[in-house]
Coordinates of C-alpha atoms and ligand atoms in Angstrom, one line a residue:
M1 CA -10.0 -14.6 16.1
K2 CA -7.4 -11.8 15.3
S3 CA -5.2 -13.0 12.4
R4 CA -1.6 -11.5 14.2
L5 CA 1.5 -11.1 12.3
K6 CA 4.7 -13.4 12.9
I7 CA 7.8 -12.7 11.5
E8 CA 11.0 -15.4 10.9
F9 CA 14.1 -15.0 9.3
F10 CA 16.1 -17.6 7.1
G11 CA 19.8 -17.9 6.2
Q12 CA 22.4 -15.0 6.7
G13 CA 21.5 -12.2 8.9
A14 CA 19.0 -14.0 11.3
D15 CA 20.2 -12.5 14.3
T16 CA 18.5 -9.2 14.3
A17 CA 18.7 -8.5 18.2
R18 CA 21.7 -6.6 17.9
L19 CA 20.2 -3.3 16.3
L20 CA 17.2 -3.4 18.2
P21 CA 18.0 -1.0 20.9
E22 CA 19.4 1.8 18.2
C23 CA 16.0 1.1 16.6
R24 CA 13.9 2.0 19.9
R25 CA 16.1 5.1 20.6
L26 CA 15.6 6.0 16.6
F27 CA 11.6 5.4 17.0
D28 CA 11.6 7.4 20.0
G29 CA 13.4 10.0 19.1
M30 CA 11.8 10.9 15.7
G31 CA 10.2 14.0 17.5
R32 CA 12.8 15.9 17.8
K33 CA 14.0 15.9 14.5
Y34 CA 11.0 15.4 12.6
E35 CA 7.9 16.9 14.5
N36 CA 5.8 18.0 11.5
V37 CA 5.3 14.6 9.7
L38 CA 4.7 12.3 12.6
G39 CA 1.0 12.8 12.6
W40 CA 1.1 9.1 11.2
V41 CA 2.5 7.5 14.7
D42 CA -0.7 7.4 16.1
C43 CA -3.8 5.5 13.9
R44 CA -6.4 7.9 15.8
Q45 CA -4.5 11.0 15.4
A46 CA -4.3 10.2 11.8
A47 CA -7.8 9.4 11.5
Q48 CA -8.2 13.1 12.8
G49 CA -12.0 11.8 14.8
Q50 CA -13.1 11.3 11.3
V51 CA -14.0 7.4 11.1
Q52 CA -17.9 8.2 12.0
R53 CA -18.0 10.6 9.1
V54 CA -16.2 8.6 6.6
L55 CA -18.6 5.4 7.3
E56 CA -21.6 7.9 7.0
K57 CA -20.1 9.3 3.8
A58 CA -19.8 6.0 2.2
R59 CA -23.1 4.7 3.3
Q60 CA -24.5 7.7 1.2
W61 CA -22.3 7.3 -1.5
R62 CA -23.4 3.2 -1.7
D63 CA -27.1 4.5 -1.4
I64 CA -27.2 6.5 -5.0
A65 CA -24.1 5.2 -6.8
D66 CA -22.5 1.8 -7.6
T67 CA -19.0 2.9 -8.6
L68 CA -16.2 5.2 -7.1
V69 CA -14.1 6.7 -8.9
V70 CA -10.8 7.9 -6.9
V71 CA -8.4 10.2 -8.4
G72 CA -5.0 10.0 -6.6
V73 CA -1.4 8.9 -7.3
G74 CA 1.5 7.6 -5.2
G75 CA 0.7 8.1 -1.4
S76 CA -2.8 9.5 -2.3
N77 CA -4.1 6.2 -3.6
Q78 CA -1.8 3.4 -2.9
A79 CA -3.0 1.9 0.6
A80 CA -6.3 1.9 -0.2
R81 CA -6.0 0.4 -3.5
G82 CA -3.6 -2.3 -1.8
V83 CA -6.4 -2.9 0.8
I84 CA -8.8 -3.1 -1.9
D85 CA -7.6 -5.5 -4.3
A86 CA -6.1 -8.2 -1.4
M87 CA -9.6 -7.9 0.0
G88 CA -11.9 -7.8 -3.1
A89 CA -14.8 -5.0 -3.1
R90 CA -17.8 -5.8 -1.3
G91 CA -19.6 -2.6 -1.9
M92 CA -18.9 0.0 -4.6
N93 CA -16.8 -0.8 -7.3
V94 CA -13.4 1.2 -7.2
V95 CA -12.3 2.3 -10.4
W96 CA -8.7 4.4 -10.1
A97 CA -7.9 7.5 -11.8
G98 CA -5.2 10.3 -12.0
N99 CA -2.1 7.7 -12.2
T100 CA -1.4 7.9 -15.6
L101 CA -0.7 10.5 -18.3
S102 CA -1.8 7.5 -21.4
A103 CA -4.6 8.8 -23.4
Y104 CA -5.5 5.4 -23.9
E105 CA -5.7 4.4 -20.2
L106 CA -7.5 7.3 -19.7
R107 CA -10.0 6.8 -22.5
R108 CA -10.6 3.2 -20.8
T109 CA -11.5 4.8 -17.7
L110 CA -14.0 6.8 -19.1
E111 CA -15.5 3.8 -21.2
Q112 CA -15.3 1.9 -17.9
L113 CA -17.5 4.7 -16.3
E114 CA -20.3 5.0 -18.8
G115 CA -23.5 3.8 -17.8
H116 CA -22.6 3.4 -14.3
S117 CA -23.8 5.9 -11.2
I118 CA -20.8 7.3 -10.1
A119 CA -18.9 8.8 -7.0
M120 CA -15.5 10.4 -6.7
H121 CA -13.2 11.1 -4.4
V122 CA -10.4 13.2 -5.3
I123 CA -7.1 13.3 -3.1
A124 CA -4.3 15.6 -4.0
K125 CA -2.3 16.9 -1.4
N126 CA -0.7 20.0 -2.9
F127 CA -3.1 20.2 -5.9
E128 CA -0.3 20.4 -8.1
T129 CA 0.3 16.9 -9.4
L130 CA 0.0 16.7 -12.8
E131 CA -2.0 13.2 -13.1
P132 CA -4.6 14.0 -10.5
G133 CA -5.0 17.6 -11.4
S134 CA -5.4 16.6 -15.4
H135 CA -7.8 13.9 -14.6
Y136 CA -10.0 15.6 -12.2
R137 CA -10.6 18.0 -14.9
V138 CA -11.8 15.5 -17.3
L139 CA -13.6 13.6 -14.7
R140 CA -15.3 16.8 -13.7
R141 CA -16.8 17.7 -16.9
F142 CA -17.6 14.0 -17.4
M143 CA -19.7 13.9 -14.4
E144 CA -21.2 17.6 -14.9
E145 CA -22.6 15.9 -18.3
R146 CA -24.7 13.7 -16.5
Y147 CA -25.5 15.0 -12.7
D148 CA -26.7 18.5 -11.8
E149 CA -25.1 20.9 -9.0
R150 CA -26.8 19.2 -6.7
E151 CA -26.1 15.9 -7.3
M152 CA -22.5 16.8 -7.7
A153 CA -22.5 17.5 -4.2
R154 CA -23.6 14.7 -2.9
R155 CA -21.3 12.9 -5.2
V156 CA -18.2 14.7 -5.2
V157 CA -15.5 14.6 -1.9
L158 CA -12.5 16.2 -2.2
T159 CA -9.2 15.8 0.1
G160 CA -6.2 18.2 -0.2
T161 CA -4.3 20.5 1.8
E162 CA -6.5 23.3 3.9
G163 CA -6.1 26.3 2.4
S164 CA -4.8 25.0 -0.9
R165 CA -6.7 25.7 -4.5
L166 CA -8.7 22.4 -4.1
H167 CA -10.1 23.5 -0.6
E168 CA -11.5 26.7 -2.3
M169 CA -13.1 24.9 -5.2
A170 CA -14.9 22.7 -2.4
K171 CA -16.2 25.9 -1.3
E172 CA -17.0 27.2 -4.0
R173 CA -19.2 24.0 -5.1
G174 CA -20.5 23.1 -2.2
H175 CA -18.7 19.9 -2.1
L176 CA -17.4 18.1 1.0
F177 CA -13.7 18.9 1.6
L178 CA -12.2 16.1 4.0
P179 CA -8.6 17.8 4.6
F180 CA -5.7 16.0 4.0
P181 CA -4.1 15.9 7.8
G182 CA -1.7 18.2 7.9
P183 CA 1.0 16.8 9.7
I184 CA 1.6 13.6 7.7
G185 CA 3.2 12.8 4.1
G186 CA 1.6 11.1 1.7
R187 CA 3.0 7.5 1.6
Y188 CA 2.4 7.7 5.5
T189 CA -1.3 8.2 5.1
A190 CA -3.3 4.6 5.3
F191 CA -4.8 5.5 8.3
T192 CA -6.1 8.4 7.5
V193 CA -9.5 9.9 5.2
V194 CA -7.1 9.3 2.0
G195 CA -7.1 5.5 2.9
L196 CA -10.4 5.0 5.3
L197 CA -12.7 6.4 2.9
P198 CA -12.2 4.7 -0.3
I199 CA -11.7 1.5 1.9
A200 CA -15.1 2.0 3.4
A201 CA -16.8 2.7 0.2
A202 CA -15.7 -0.5 -0.9
G203 CA -17.6 -2.1 1.5
L204 CA -14.4 -3.3 4.0
D205 CA -14.5 -3.0 7.6
I206 CA -12.1 0.2 8.7
D207 CA -12.8 -0.5 12.4
A208 CA -11.0 -3.9 12.3
Y209 CA -8.5 -2.4 9.8
M210 CA -7.8 0.7 12.4
Q211 CA -7.7 -1.8 15.3
G212 CA -5.1 -3.7 13.4
G213 CA -3.0 -0.4 12.9
L214 CA -3.5 0.2 16.9
D215 CA -2.6 -2.9 18.0
M216 CA 0.6 -3.0 16.0
Q217 CA 1.1 0.3 17.5
A218 CA 1.1 -0.6 20.9
Q219 CA 3.4 -3.5 20.1
V220 CA 6.1 -0.8 18.5
A221 CA 5.4 1.2 21.3
Q222 CA 5.8 -1.3 24.0
R223 CA 8.2 -3.9 22.9
E224 CA 11.6 -3.7 21.7
D225 CA 11.4 -7.1 19.9
N226 CA 8.3 -5.7 17.9
P227 CA 8.0 -7.3 14.0
A228 CA 8.8 -3.8 12.6
F229 CA 11.8 -3.3 14.7
R230 CA 13.1 -6.4 14.0
Y231 CA 12.2 -6.6 10.1
A232 CA 14.2 -3.2 9.8
A233 CA 17.3 -4.2 11.8
W234 CA 17.3 -7.5 9.4
R235 CA 17.1 -5.3 6.3
N236 CA 20.0 -3.1 7.5
G237 CA 21.8 -5.5 8.9
L238 CA 22.2 -7.0 5.6
Y239 CA 22.4 -4.0 3.7
A240 CA 25.8 -3.5 5.8
E241 CA 27.1 -6.6 4.3
G242 CA 26.2 -5.8 0.9
K243 CA 22.7 -6.7 0.5
N244 CA 21.1 -3.7 -1.6
I245 CA 17.9 -5.3 -3.4
E246 CA 15.2 -6.3 -1.4
M247 CA 12.4 -8.3 -2.8
L248 CA 8.7 -8.2 -1.8
A249 CA 7.6 -11.5 -2.8
S250 CA 4.2 -13.4 -2.3
F251 CA 2.5 -16.5 -3.5
E252 CA -0.9 -14.3 -3.4
P253 CA -1.6 -12.5 -6.6
R254 CA -3.7 -10.3 -4.8
F255 CA -1.0 -8.7 -3.0
E256 CA 0.4 -7.0 -6.1
R257 CA -1.2 -3.5 -5.7
M258 CA 0.1 -3.6 -1.7
A259 CA 3.4 -4.4 -2.9
R260 CA 3.4 -1.5 -5.3
W261 CA 2.5 0.1 -1.8
W262 CA 5.5 -1.4 -0.1
R263 CA 7.5 -0.7 -2.8
Q264 CA 6.7 3.3 -3.3
L265 CA 6.9 3.7 1.0
F266 CA 10.4 2.1 0.9
G267 CA 11.4 3.5 -2.4
E268 CA 10.6 7.1 -1.8
S269 CA 11.7 7.2 1.8
E270 CA 15.1 5.7 1.9
G271 CA 16.5 6.2 -2.1
K272 CA 18.2 8.9 -1.4
D273 CA 22.1 10.8 -0.7
G274 CA 23.3 8.1 -2.5
K275 CA 21.9 5.3 -0.6
G276 CA 19.2 3.0 -0.1
I277 CA 17.8 -0.7 -0.6
F278 CA 16.0 -0.4 -4.2
P279 CA 12.5 -1.8 -3.2
A280 CA 11.7 -4.9 -6.3
Y281 CA 8.4 -6.9 -6.0
S282 CA 7.6 -10.6 -7.7
I283 CA 4.3 -12.4 -7.6
Y284 CA 4.7 -16.1 -7.4
S285 CA 4.5 -19.1 -8.2
E286 CA 4.5 -17.1 -11.7
D287 CA 7.5 -15.1 -11.5
L288 CA 9.7 -17.9 -10.3
H289 CA 9.2 -18.6 -14.1
S290 CA 10.9 -15.4 -14.9
I291 CA 12.9 -13.8 -12.0
G292 CA 13.4 -17.3 -10.3
Q293 CA 16.3 -17.9 -12.2
Y294 CA 18.0 -15.0 -11.3
V295 CA 16.9 -14.9 -7.7
Q296 CA 18.2 -18.6 -7.1
E297 CA 21.8 -17.9 -9.2
G298 CA 22.3 -14.1 -9.8
E299 CA 24.5 -11.5 -8.2
R300 CA 24.6 -12.3 -4.5
R301 CA 22.9 -8.5 -3.6
L302 CA 19.5 -9.6 -2.9
M303 CA 17.3 -10.2 0.5
E304 CA 13.8 -11.4 -0.1
T305 CA 11.0 -10.8 2.2
F306 CA 7.8 -13.1 1.4
I307 CA 4.2 -11.9 2.5
S308 CA 2.5 -15.2 3.4
V309 CA -0.9 -16.4 4.4
R310 CA -1.6 -19.7 6.3
D311 CA -5.1 -19.6 5.0
D312 CA -6.2 -17.9 1.7
G313 CA -10.0 -18.3 2.3
A314 CA -10.1 -20.9 -0.4
V315 CA -11.2 -24.8 -0.5
L316 CA -10.5 -26.5 -4.3
P317 CA -8.8 -29.7 -4.2
V318 CA -7.4 -31.1 -7.3
P319 CA -9.6 -33.9 -8.8
A320 CA -8.4 -37.1 -9.7
D321 CA -8.4 -38.1 -13.0
A322 CA -6.5 -41.4 -13.2
A323 CA -7.4 -42.0 -17.0
A324 CA -6.1 -39.1 -18.4
R325 CA -2.9 -40.4 -17.3
D326 CA -1.0 -36.7 -17.3
G327 CA 1.8 -37.4 -14.8
F328 CA -0.1 -35.4 -12.1
D329 CA -1.6 -37.9 -10.2
Y330 CA 0.4 -37.3 -7.0
L331 CA -1.8 -34.0 -6.3
D332 CA -5.3 -35.9 -6.5
G333 CA -7.2 -34.5 -3.8
R334 CA -4.3 -32.0 -2.8
D335 CA -5.9 -28.6 -2.0
F336 CA -4.5 -25.6 -4.3
T337 CA -4.1 -24.0 -0.6
F338 CA -1.7 -27.2 0.4
I339 CA 0.5 -26.8 -2.7
N340 CA 0.5 -23.2 -2.9
C341 CA 2.3 -23.4 1.1
A342 CA 4.5 -26.0 -0.1
A343 CA 5.9 -24.1 -3.3
E344 CA 6.6 -21.1 -0.9
E345 CA 8.3 -23.2 1.5
A346 CA 10.4 -24.9 -0.8
T347 CA 11.1 -21.6 -2.4
I348 CA 12.4 -20.0 1.0
R349 CA 14.4 -23.2 1.7
A350 CA 16.2 -22.9 -2.0
H351 CA 16.6 -19.0 -2.1
A352 CA 18.2 -19.3 1.5
E353 CA 20.4 -21.8 0.5
G354 CA 21.2 -20.5 -2.7
G355 CA 22.8 -16.8 -0.7
V356 CA 19.4 -15.1 -0.5
P357 CA 18.5 -14.4 3.2
C358 CA 14.5 -14.6 3.5
A359 CA 12.2 -13.1 5.6
R360 CA 8.7 -14.3 6.2
I361 CA 5.9 -12.1 7.6
E362 CA 3.0 -14.4 7.9
A363 CA -0.8 -13.9 8.8
E364 CA -3.3 -16.4 9.7
R365 CA -5.9 -15.0 6.8
V366 CA -6.4 -12.1 4.7
D367 CA -8.1 -9.8 6.4
E368 CA -8.8 -5.9 7.4
Y369 CA -7.2 -6.5 10.9
A370 CA -3.9 -8.3 9.3
L371 CA -3.7 -5.7 6.5
G372 CA -3.9 -2.7 9.4
S373 CA -0.9 -4.7 11.1
L374 CA 1.3 -4.7 8.2
Y375 CA 0.8 -1.3 6.9
Y376 CA 1.5 0.1 10.3
M377 CA 4.3 -2.4 10.9
M378 CA 5.8 -1.3 7.6
M379 CA 5.2 2.3 8.1
A380 CA 7.3 2.1 11.6
A381 CA 9.7 -0.5 10.0
C382 CA 10.5 2.5 7.5
A383 CA 10.8 5.3 9.6
V384 CA 13.6 3.6 11.4
S385 CA 15.3 2.0 8.4
G386 CA 15.9 5.1 6.9
Q387 CA 17.3 6.7 9.9
L388 CA 19.6 3.8 10.2
L389 CA 20.3 4.1 7.1
G390 CA 21.5 8.0 7.9
V391 CA 18.7 9.5 5.5
N392 CA 15.6 11.6 6.2
P393 CA 12.8 8.9 5.7
F394 CA 10.2 11.8 5.3
D395 CA 11.3 13.8 2.4
Q396 CA 11.0 13.1 -1.4
E397 CA 13.1 15.9 -3.0
G398 CA 14.6 13.7 -5.8
V399 CA 11.0 13.5 -7.5
E400 CA 10.7 17.2 -8.0
A401 CA 13.9 17.1 -10.7
Y402 CA 11.9 15.5 -13.8
K403 CA 8.7 17.5 -12.8
R404 CA 10.8 20.7 -13.3
S405 CA 11.8 19.5 -16.8
M406 CA 8.8 18.2 -17.5
F407 CA 6.9 21.7 -16.5
A408 CA 9.4 23.6 -18.8
I409 CA 8.4 21.5 -21.9
L410 CA 5.0 21.9 -20.8
G411 CA 4.9 25.7 -20.5
K412 CA 3.8 25.7 -16.8
Ligands
LIG501 O1 4.5 10.3 -0.7 C1 4.4 11.2 -1.2 O2 4.2 12.8 -0.3 C2 4.1 11.3 -2.7 O3 4.3 10.0 -3.1 C3 2.8 11.9 -2.7 O4 2.1 10.8 -1.9 C4 2.5 11.8 -4.3 O5 3.5 12.5 -5.1 C5 1.0 12.4 -4.6 O6 1.1 13.9 -4.2 P1 -0.4 14.8 -4.0 O7 -1.3 13.9 -3.4 O8 0.3 16.0 -3.7 O9 -0.4 14.8 -5.6

């Protein structure tokens, strides 16, 4: 059975109906204003007919290699990383590179790869970003020392803009080039080869993931009260009332990377022109012991969105141990899933009563279908939410400022 998403609201701002017609108007009217960046709106168009090719390449890789190193940063790796961390790799082990300038981390990555049979997917839209560009050089050398030209051609896939230097390098070396789809910005690429190939290599079901996206796409197209518009309306209604920080919270530690994907999506899309809801995230229950105090009683500028799952797929009851007299007998025989859900329920109640409006987006279980639905829902919500704020949700001019000064220091 498909794990459909449900959204509910607690505390202030629960009435989202007022802004829904505006969400509809903004979503349907995007084409007039942003026509060159809307390739993501239709998941099938985003995938550009590459699903079979992706599956074929992932199969080939799995026959010759045990580890895939993905080189990419920001929108060029976060979606796939979120899904693979949430689900756990069932095929190739995936190592993430091209996302730091720390020599220590890169050294650790090389050590991790030592002794493994490696394939590599380099994802760099413009092939100008320092982290993936520099790591690709190091990892290229690392692989060339181990594999001849023919093997390199089987093991390396490059993804970038058609006509870029990366594209030329693919031609020069005989490497497979899977183009970065033109009309899509990095952080909206969840259903393109950027997201699909690493997910498929990890042995996960990209058909179910895609179907989750498509079903949410249909809901967004057909219904005004779809989860994406309701979420966008809720957070913008609250922003207008002075809530300018949103905490994405989950009681599942394996959602941390997905939370980072969400943070990048909303942070880069909305934080501009002196506006924007600041996106933060917490992994509970651990972070209740760090940030919980602030959320409960600190400045009342927060709203909180829980990503929740009813059945986390594991059964683990607490064993009885009366002899120990440790004070935890009230847990005897209780399953950890039940205890975790109780902690989530209690937290939402306490935070909402403490003046933090809460939303809960809930899936029955963690699977590719639910994650695909969630990703599409968030991208659609973000596109609408940015427009409600009055900013362009598809550019990120502000990211260039530090780059200009860094390139000057490095003598580019
Ligand atoms: O959303 C975006 O466009 C950015 O976050 C990019 O994905 C990120 O900066 C990486 O860009 P590139 O793939 O060109 O290296």
